[in-house]
mmCIF file of C-alpha atoms in Angstrom:
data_model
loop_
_atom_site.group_PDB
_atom_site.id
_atom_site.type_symbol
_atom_site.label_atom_id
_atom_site.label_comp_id
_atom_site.label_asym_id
_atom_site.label_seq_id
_atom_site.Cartn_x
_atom_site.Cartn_y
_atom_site.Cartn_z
ATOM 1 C CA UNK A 1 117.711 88.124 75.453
ATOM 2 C CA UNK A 2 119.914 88.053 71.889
ATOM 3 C CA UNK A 3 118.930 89.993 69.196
ATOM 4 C CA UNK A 4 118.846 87.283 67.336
ATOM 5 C CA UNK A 5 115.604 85.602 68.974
ATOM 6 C CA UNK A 6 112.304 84.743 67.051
ATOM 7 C CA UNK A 7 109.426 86.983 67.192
ATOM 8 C CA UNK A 8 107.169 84.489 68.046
ATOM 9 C CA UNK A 9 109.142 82.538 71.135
ATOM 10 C CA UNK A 10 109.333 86.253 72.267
ATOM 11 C CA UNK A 11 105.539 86.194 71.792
ATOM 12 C CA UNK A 12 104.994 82.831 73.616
ATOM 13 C CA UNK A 13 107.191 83.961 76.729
ATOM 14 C CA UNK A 14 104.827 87.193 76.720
ATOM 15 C CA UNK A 15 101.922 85.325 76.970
ATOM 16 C CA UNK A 16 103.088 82.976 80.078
ATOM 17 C CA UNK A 17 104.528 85.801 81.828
ATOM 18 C CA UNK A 18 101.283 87.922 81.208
ATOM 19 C CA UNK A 19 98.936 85.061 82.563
ATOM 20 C CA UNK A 20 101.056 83.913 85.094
ATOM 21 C CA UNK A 21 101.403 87.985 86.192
ATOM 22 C CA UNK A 22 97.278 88.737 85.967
ATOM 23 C CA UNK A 23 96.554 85.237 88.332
ATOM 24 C CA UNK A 24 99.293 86.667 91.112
ATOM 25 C CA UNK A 25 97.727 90.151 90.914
ATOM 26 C CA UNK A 26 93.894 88.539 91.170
ATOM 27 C CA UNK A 27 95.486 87.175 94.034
ATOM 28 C CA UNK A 28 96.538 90.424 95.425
ATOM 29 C CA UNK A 29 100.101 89.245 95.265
ATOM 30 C CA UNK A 30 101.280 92.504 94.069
ATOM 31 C CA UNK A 31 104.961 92.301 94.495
ATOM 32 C CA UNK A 32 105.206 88.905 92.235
ATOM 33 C CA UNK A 33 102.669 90.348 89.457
ATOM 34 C CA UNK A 34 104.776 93.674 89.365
ATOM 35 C CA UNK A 35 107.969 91.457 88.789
ATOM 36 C CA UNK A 36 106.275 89.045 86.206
ATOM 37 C CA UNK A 37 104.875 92.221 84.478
ATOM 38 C CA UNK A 38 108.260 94.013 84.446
ATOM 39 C CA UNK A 39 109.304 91.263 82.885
ATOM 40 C CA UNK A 40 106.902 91.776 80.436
ATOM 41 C CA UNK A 41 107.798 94.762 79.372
ATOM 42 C CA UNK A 42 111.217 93.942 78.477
ATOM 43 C CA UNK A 43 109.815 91.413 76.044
ATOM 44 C CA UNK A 44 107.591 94.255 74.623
ATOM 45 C CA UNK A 45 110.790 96.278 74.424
ATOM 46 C CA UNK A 46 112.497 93.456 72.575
ATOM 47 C CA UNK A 47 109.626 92.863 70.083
ATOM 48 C CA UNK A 48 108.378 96.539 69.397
ATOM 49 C CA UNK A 49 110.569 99.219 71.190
ATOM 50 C CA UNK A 50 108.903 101.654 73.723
ATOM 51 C CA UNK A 51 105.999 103.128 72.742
ATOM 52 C CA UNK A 52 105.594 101.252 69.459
ATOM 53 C CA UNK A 53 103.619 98.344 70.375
ATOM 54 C CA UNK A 54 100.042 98.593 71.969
ATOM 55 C CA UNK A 55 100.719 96.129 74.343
ATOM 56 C CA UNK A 56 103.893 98.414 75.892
ATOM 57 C CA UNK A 57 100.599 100.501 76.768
ATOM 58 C CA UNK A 58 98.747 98.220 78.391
ATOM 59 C CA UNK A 59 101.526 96.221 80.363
ATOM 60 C CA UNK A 60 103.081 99.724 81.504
ATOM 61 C CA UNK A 61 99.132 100.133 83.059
ATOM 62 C CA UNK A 62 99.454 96.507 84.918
ATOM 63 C CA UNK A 63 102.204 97.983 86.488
ATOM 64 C CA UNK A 64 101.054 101.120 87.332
ATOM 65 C CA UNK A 65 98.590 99.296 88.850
ATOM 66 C CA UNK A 66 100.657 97.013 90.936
ATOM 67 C CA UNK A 67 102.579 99.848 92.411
ATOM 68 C CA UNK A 68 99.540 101.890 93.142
ATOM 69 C CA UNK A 69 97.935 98.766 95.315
ATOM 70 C CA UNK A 70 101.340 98.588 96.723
ATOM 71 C CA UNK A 71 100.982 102.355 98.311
ATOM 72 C CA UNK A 72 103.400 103.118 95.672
ATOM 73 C CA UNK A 73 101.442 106.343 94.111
ATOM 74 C CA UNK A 74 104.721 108.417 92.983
ATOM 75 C CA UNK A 75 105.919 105.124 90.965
ATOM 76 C CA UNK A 76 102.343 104.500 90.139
ATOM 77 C CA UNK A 77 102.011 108.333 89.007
ATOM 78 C CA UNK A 78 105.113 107.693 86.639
ATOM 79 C CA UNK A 79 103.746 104.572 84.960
ATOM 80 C CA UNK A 80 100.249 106.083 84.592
ATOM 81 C CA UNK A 81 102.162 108.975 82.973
ATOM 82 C CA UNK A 82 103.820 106.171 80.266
ATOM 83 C CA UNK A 83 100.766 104.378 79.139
ATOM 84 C CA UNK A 84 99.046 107.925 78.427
ATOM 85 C CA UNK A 85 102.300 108.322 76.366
ATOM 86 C CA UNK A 86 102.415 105.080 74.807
ATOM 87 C CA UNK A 87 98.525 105.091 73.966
ATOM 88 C CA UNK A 88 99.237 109.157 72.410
ATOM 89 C CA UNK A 89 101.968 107.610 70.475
ATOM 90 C CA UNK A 90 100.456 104.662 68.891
ATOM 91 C CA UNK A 91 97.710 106.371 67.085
ATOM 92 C CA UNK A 92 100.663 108.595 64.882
#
């Protein structure tokens, strides 16, 4: 994505990705949710930065729990370890 794209299409393709990401993992379809939510978290990159926006937090969680489903508790370990960071930073 350009720098030069508007906040709020950035906010619209968020909120597909997120939806479309939460139905595949209540599906158990963990390997498309943690793509869709990776996704996601470049778009919170590109609005926020990391760590600056809440939803960084949250969407870093949705992946740790992807991975963890997955068997994946290393990778899992590493995103839990980022939302507790994100969370600790957005309360400065």
């Amino acid at each position: 994505m350009g720098g030069d794209v508007d906040k709020s299409a950035l906010t619209a393709v968020f909120d597909r990705l997120v939806t479309e990401a939460r139905v595949k993992f209540h599906q158990k379809k963990f390997e498309e949710a943690l793509h869709l939510f990776k996704q996601c978290q470049a778009v919170c990159e590109k609005m926020a930065g990391r760590g600056k926006h809440t939803e960084f937090g949250a969407n870093a969680h949705n992946i740790a729990s992807c991975l963890h489903n997955m068997g994946e508790l290393e990778a899992a370990k590493a995103y839990y370890e980022q939302v507790i960071d994100a969370f600790q930073r957005s309360k400065m």
